[in-house]
Short mmCIF file of C-alpha atoms in Angstrom, two decimals:
data_model
loop_
_atom_site.label_atom_id
_atom_site.label_comp_id
_atom_site.label_asym_id
_atom_site.label_seq_id
_atom_site.Cartn_x
_atom_site.Cartn_y
_atom_site.Cartn_z
CA THR L 1 33.60 31.02 -68.21
CA HIS L 2 32.22 31.69 -64.76
CA LEU L 3 31.12 35.10 -63.58
CA PHE L 4 33.37 34.65 -60.53
CA GLU L 5 36.47 34.54 -62.74
CA TYR L 6 35.68 38.02 -64.03
CA THR L 7 35.18 39.49 -60.55
CA ASN L 8 38.09 37.75 -58.81
CA PRO L 9 41.51 38.75 -60.04
CA THR L 10 43.17 35.64 -58.61
CA HIS L 11 41.08 33.39 -60.91
CA LYS L 12 40.53 30.68 -58.33
CA SER L 13 38.93 27.49 -59.57
CA PHE L 14 35.60 26.27 -58.29
CA GLY L 15 37.41 23.50 -56.34
CA GLN L 16 39.68 26.03 -54.63
CA ILE L 17 36.71 28.20 -53.68
CA LYS L 18 34.84 25.17 -52.36
CA ASN L 19 37.85 24.18 -50.24
CA LEU L 20 38.19 27.70 -48.87
CA ILE L 21 34.51 27.76 -47.91
CA LYS L 22 34.82 24.36 -46.20
CA LEU L 23 37.87 25.54 -44.28
CA ARG L 24 36.09 28.72 -43.21
CA ILE L 25 33.03 26.77 -41.99
CA LYS L 26 35.25 24.34 -40.09
CA ASP L 27 37.18 27.21 -38.48
CA GLN L 28 33.94 28.89 -37.40
CA TYR L 29 32.63 25.63 -35.96
CA LEU L 30 35.85 24.98 -34.01
CA GLN L 31 35.78 28.51 -32.63
CA SER L 32 32.18 28.00 -31.52
CA TRP L 33 33.05 24.58 -30.03
CA HIS L 34 35.93 26.04 -27.97
CA GLU L 35 33.74 28.92 -26.83
CA ASN L 36 30.94 26.57 -25.72
CA ILE L 37 33.35 24.38 -23.76
CA GLN L 38 34.87 27.40 -22.02
CA SER L 39 31.52 28.90 -21.07
CA SER L 40 29.59 25.78 -20.07
CA SER L 41 29.27 25.00 -16.38
CA LYS L 42 28.95 21.31 -17.24
CA SER L 43 32.28 21.11 -19.04
CA ARG L 44 34.62 21.96 -16.14
CA PHE L 45 36.39 18.61 -16.25
CA TYR L 46 35.93 18.11 -19.99
CA ARG L 47 37.97 21.21 -20.81
CA ILE L 48 40.84 19.79 -18.73
CA ILE L 49 40.97 16.50 -20.59
CA LYS L 50 39.86 17.56 -24.08
CA GLY L 51 42.20 19.80 -26.02
CA GLU L 52 41.55 19.11 -29.66
CA PHE L 53 38.45 18.49 -31.72
CA GLU L 54 39.22 14.93 -32.74
CA ILE L 55 38.25 11.36 -31.97
CA GLU L 56 39.92 10.32 -28.77
CA PRO L 57 42.49 7.51 -28.91
CA TYR L 58 40.69 5.41 -26.29
CA ILE L 59 37.77 4.90 -28.70
CA ASP L 60 39.95 2.73 -30.94
CA ILE L 61 42.08 1.23 -28.16
CA LEU L 62 39.51 0.01 -25.63
CA PRO L 63 36.90 -2.70 -26.01
CA THR L 64 33.29 -1.55 -25.54
CA LYS L 65 33.00 -2.77 -21.94
CA TYR L 66 35.75 -0.31 -20.96
CA ARG L 67 34.94 2.42 -23.45
CA ILE L 68 31.41 3.06 -22.19
CA PRO L 69 32.21 3.79 -18.50
CA LEU L 70 35.12 6.02 -19.49
CA THR L 71 32.97 7.92 -21.96
CA ARG L 72 30.28 8.43 -19.33
CA LEU L 73 32.81 9.97 -16.94
CA ARG L 74 34.34 12.16 -19.64
CA LEU L 75 30.91 13.52 -20.60
CA SER L 76 29.69 14.02 -17.00
CA SER L 77 27.01 11.39 -17.45
CA HIS L 78 27.31 10.21 -13.87
CA ARG L 79 25.96 10.81 -10.36
CA LEU L 80 28.93 12.53 -8.74
CA PRO L 81 27.99 15.53 -6.54
CA ILE L 82 29.33 17.97 -9.13
CA GLU L 83 26.68 16.73 -11.56
CA THR L 84 23.74 15.97 -9.25
CA GLY L 85 24.23 19.40 -7.70
CA ARG L 86 23.94 20.95 -11.13
CA TRP L 87 20.63 19.13 -11.65
CA ASN L 88 19.35 20.54 -8.34
CA ASN L 89 20.77 24.05 -8.88
CA THR L 90 23.01 23.61 -5.85
CA GLN L 91 25.72 26.24 -5.66
CA LEU L 92 29.12 24.91 -6.73
CA ALA L 93 30.62 25.39 -3.26
CA TYR L 94 28.04 22.98 -1.79
CA ARG L 95 28.60 20.12 -4.23
CA SER L 96 31.12 18.56 -1.88
CA CYS L 97 32.37 15.03 -1.48
CA PRO L 98 30.31 13.18 1.14
CA PHE L 99 33.33 11.05 2.10
CA CYS L 100 35.93 13.76 2.80
CA THR L 101 35.82 15.98 5.86
CA ASP L 102 37.50 18.94 4.17
CA LYS L 103 34.42 19.63 1.98
CA SER L 104 36.37 19.08 -1.25
CA LEU L 105 34.42 19.64 -4.43
CA GLY L 106 32.93 16.27 -5.44
CA ASP L 107 34.08 16.38 -9.04
CA GLU L 108 35.79 13.92 -11.37
CA PHE L 109 39.28 15.22 -10.57
CA HIS L 110 38.72 14.81 -6.83
CA TYR L 111 37.58 11.18 -7.03
CA ILE L 112 40.29 10.14 -9.48
CA PHE L 113 43.22 11.92 -7.84
CA GLU L 114 42.44 13.06 -4.28
CA CYS L 115 39.54 11.39 -2.47
CA GLU L 116 40.48 9.28 0.55
CA ASN L 117 37.63 6.90 -0.26
CA THR L 118 39.19 5.97 -3.62
CA LYS L 119 42.80 5.93 -2.40
CA ALA L 120 43.20 2.13 -2.36
CA GLU L 121 41.93 1.75 -5.93
CA ARG L 122 44.00 4.72 -7.07
CA TYR L 123 47.18 3.19 -5.61
CA THR L 124 46.41 -0.14 -7.26
CA LEU L 125 45.42 1.22 -10.66
CA LEU L 126 47.39 4.41 -11.30
CA SER L 127 51.15 4.78 -11.57
CA LYS L 128 53.07 6.88 -9.09
CA TYR L 129 53.47 9.58 -11.73
CA PHE L 130 49.72 10.26 -11.74
CA ARG L 131 49.29 9.87 -7.97
CA ARG L 132 52.07 12.24 -6.88
CA HIS L 133 51.18 15.92 -7.01
CA PRO L 134 48.11 15.55 -9.27
CA ASN L 135 47.32 18.47 -11.53
CA THR L 136 45.36 19.26 -14.66
CA PHE L 137 48.34 18.50 -16.92
CA LYS L 138 48.58 14.99 -15.48
CA ALA L 139 44.81 14.53 -15.78
CA ASN L 140 45.01 15.47 -19.44
CA HIS L 141 47.96 13.13 -19.93
CA LEU L 142 46.13 10.26 -18.21
CA PHE L 143 42.88 10.65 -20.15
CA ASN L 144 44.71 11.02 -23.46
CA SER L 145 47.03 8.08 -22.98
CA ARG L 146 47.48 5.71 -25.89
CA LYS L 147 48.53 2.81 -23.65
CA LYS L 148 45.80 0.22 -23.37
CA SER L 149 46.87 -0.89 -19.88
CA VAL L 150 46.75 2.69 -18.56
CA LEU L 151 43.31 3.26 -20.09
CA ILE L 152 41.93 -0.04 -18.75
CA ASN L 153 43.16 0.83 -15.26
CA LEU L 154 41.65 4.30 -15.53
CA THR L 155 38.36 2.73 -16.55
CA LYS L 156 38.51 0.29 -13.62
CA LEU L 157 39.01 3.26 -11.30
CA THR L 158 36.10 5.02 -13.01
CA ILE L 159 33.88 1.98 -12.47
CA SER L 160 34.79 1.80 -8.77
CA ILE L 161 34.01 5.52 -8.39
CA ASP L 162 30.70 5.05 -10.18
CA LYS L 163 29.74 2.29 -7.72
CA LEU L 164 30.03 4.77 -4.85
CA PHE L 165 27.08 6.68 -6.27
#
């Protein structure tokens, strides 16, 4: 008999206790993960497109040549003004798109959904649903699509954006 059985009136088995501890550790990690995403200046776009702590569908759907550029964009491993400005400690308001006259923030959302310089590629590669009245819900829907053709077109747009910088 285990000492724990004498001190715990519910008489949980070792396996049950182990599972409870695992669940508690996982819950604490997920809470920390959500907190880090919410507080990080680097994860502005990531928190729009990433809702759950799980492997993204595109990992299994796309071949490597498409998966890598999309992953780089998702993780802010690129040279868009939003990121290069962070490297240089440039204030957020000054990390603007060099192609647009309205001084729009040069972030991932802007280049995928709004920038005049990527308009032709956007119209060729994204459906009308994503182009009309873009918002964070549509960005999340686009990046979490399970349709291979949608993800390949998104990656092609990502590659064309990357070539600008």
